[in-house]
Amino acid sequence: MFMGKRIKEVLLEQGRTAKWLAEQIPCERTNVYDIFKRDDMNVHLLALISTILEHDFFVDLSRETFPQGSPNSK
């Protein structure tokens, strides 16, 4: 899964724009478009975006990585 693609999906589901997210981070709007293209990113940035959008992208990542459930739960 491309994390950037998932971030963009959640952002659009919430009716928010790249400009809005850029203001929250804060960064330039062009940097947000760069984030949308990433397949991975810094944990701190992902945590910040999770907080801003009130969506746990780490859960999304875990579900993508372990579609059958966590290997620790078996």
Coordinates of C-alpha atoms in Angstrom, one line a residue:
M1 CA 0.0 0.0 0.0
F2 CA 1.2 3.5 -0.7
M3 CA 0.7 5.4 2.6
G4 CA 0.5 8.6 0.7
K5 CA -2.4 7.3 -1.3
R6 CA -4.2 6.3 1.9
I7 CA -3.6 9.7 3.4
K8 CA -5.1 11.3 0.3
E9 CA -8.1 9.0 0.5
V10 CA -8.8 9.9 4.1
L11 CA -8.3 13.6 3.5
L12 CA -10.8 13.5 0.6
E13 CA -13.3 11.4 2.7
Q14 CA -13.2 14.1 5.3
G15 CA -13.9 16.8 2.6
R16 CA -10.5 18.5 3.3
T17 CA -7.9 19.8 0.8
A18 CA -4.2 19.5 0.4
K19 CA -4.0 23.2 1.2
W20 CA -5.8 22.6 4.5
L21 CA -3.4 19.8 5.4
A22 CA -0.4 21.9 4.5
E23 CA -1.6 24.6 6.9
Q24 CA -1.9 22.1 9.7
I25 CA 1.5 20.4 9.3
P26 CA 2.7 23.3 8.5
C27 CA 4.4 23.0 5.1
E28 CA 4.0 24.1 1.5
R29 CA 1.1 22.6 -0.4
T30 CA 3.5 21.1 -2.9
N31 CA 5.0 19.1 -0.1
V32 CA 1.6 17.6 0.7
Y33 CA 1.3 16.5 -3.0
D34 CA 4.7 14.9 -2.5
I35 CA 3.5 13.1 0.5
F36 CA 0.6 11.7 -1.5
K37 CA 3.1 10.0 -3.9
R38 CA 5.2 8.3 -1.1
D39 CA 5.0 4.6 -0.4
D40 CA 6.7 5.2 3.0
M41 CA 7.5 8.0 5.3
N42 CA 9.1 9.1 8.5
V43 CA 7.2 7.7 11.6
H44 CA 7.0 11.2 13.1
L45 CA 5.4 12.6 10.0
L46 CA 2.9 9.7 9.9
A47 CA 2.1 10.2 13.6
L48 CA 1.5 13.9 13.0
I49 CA -0.8 13.3 10.0
S50 CA -2.6 10.7 12.0
T51 CA -3.2 13.2 14.8
I52 CA -4.3 16.0 12.5
L53 CA -6.7 13.8 10.5
E54 CA -7.8 11.8 13.7
H55 CA -7.2 8.6 11.8
D56 CA -4.8 5.8 12.8
F57 CA -2.7 5.2 9.7
F58 CA -0.6 2.8 11.7
V59 CA -3.6 0.4 11.9
D60 CA -4.0 0.7 8.1
L61 CA -0.3 -0.2 7.7
S62 CA -0.6 -3.1 10.1
R63 CA -3.7 -4.5 8.3
E64 CA -1.9 -4.1 4.9
T65 CA 1.2 -5.8 6.3
F66 CA -0.6 -8.6 8.1
P67 CA -3.9 -9.2 6.3
Q68 CA -4.5 -12.5 8.2
G69 CA -4.0 -10.8 11.6
S70 CA -1.0 -10.0 13.7
P71 CA 1.6 -12.8 13.8
N72 CA 1.9 -12.2 17.6
S73 CA -1.8 -13.1 18.1
K74 CA -1.3 -16.7 16.8

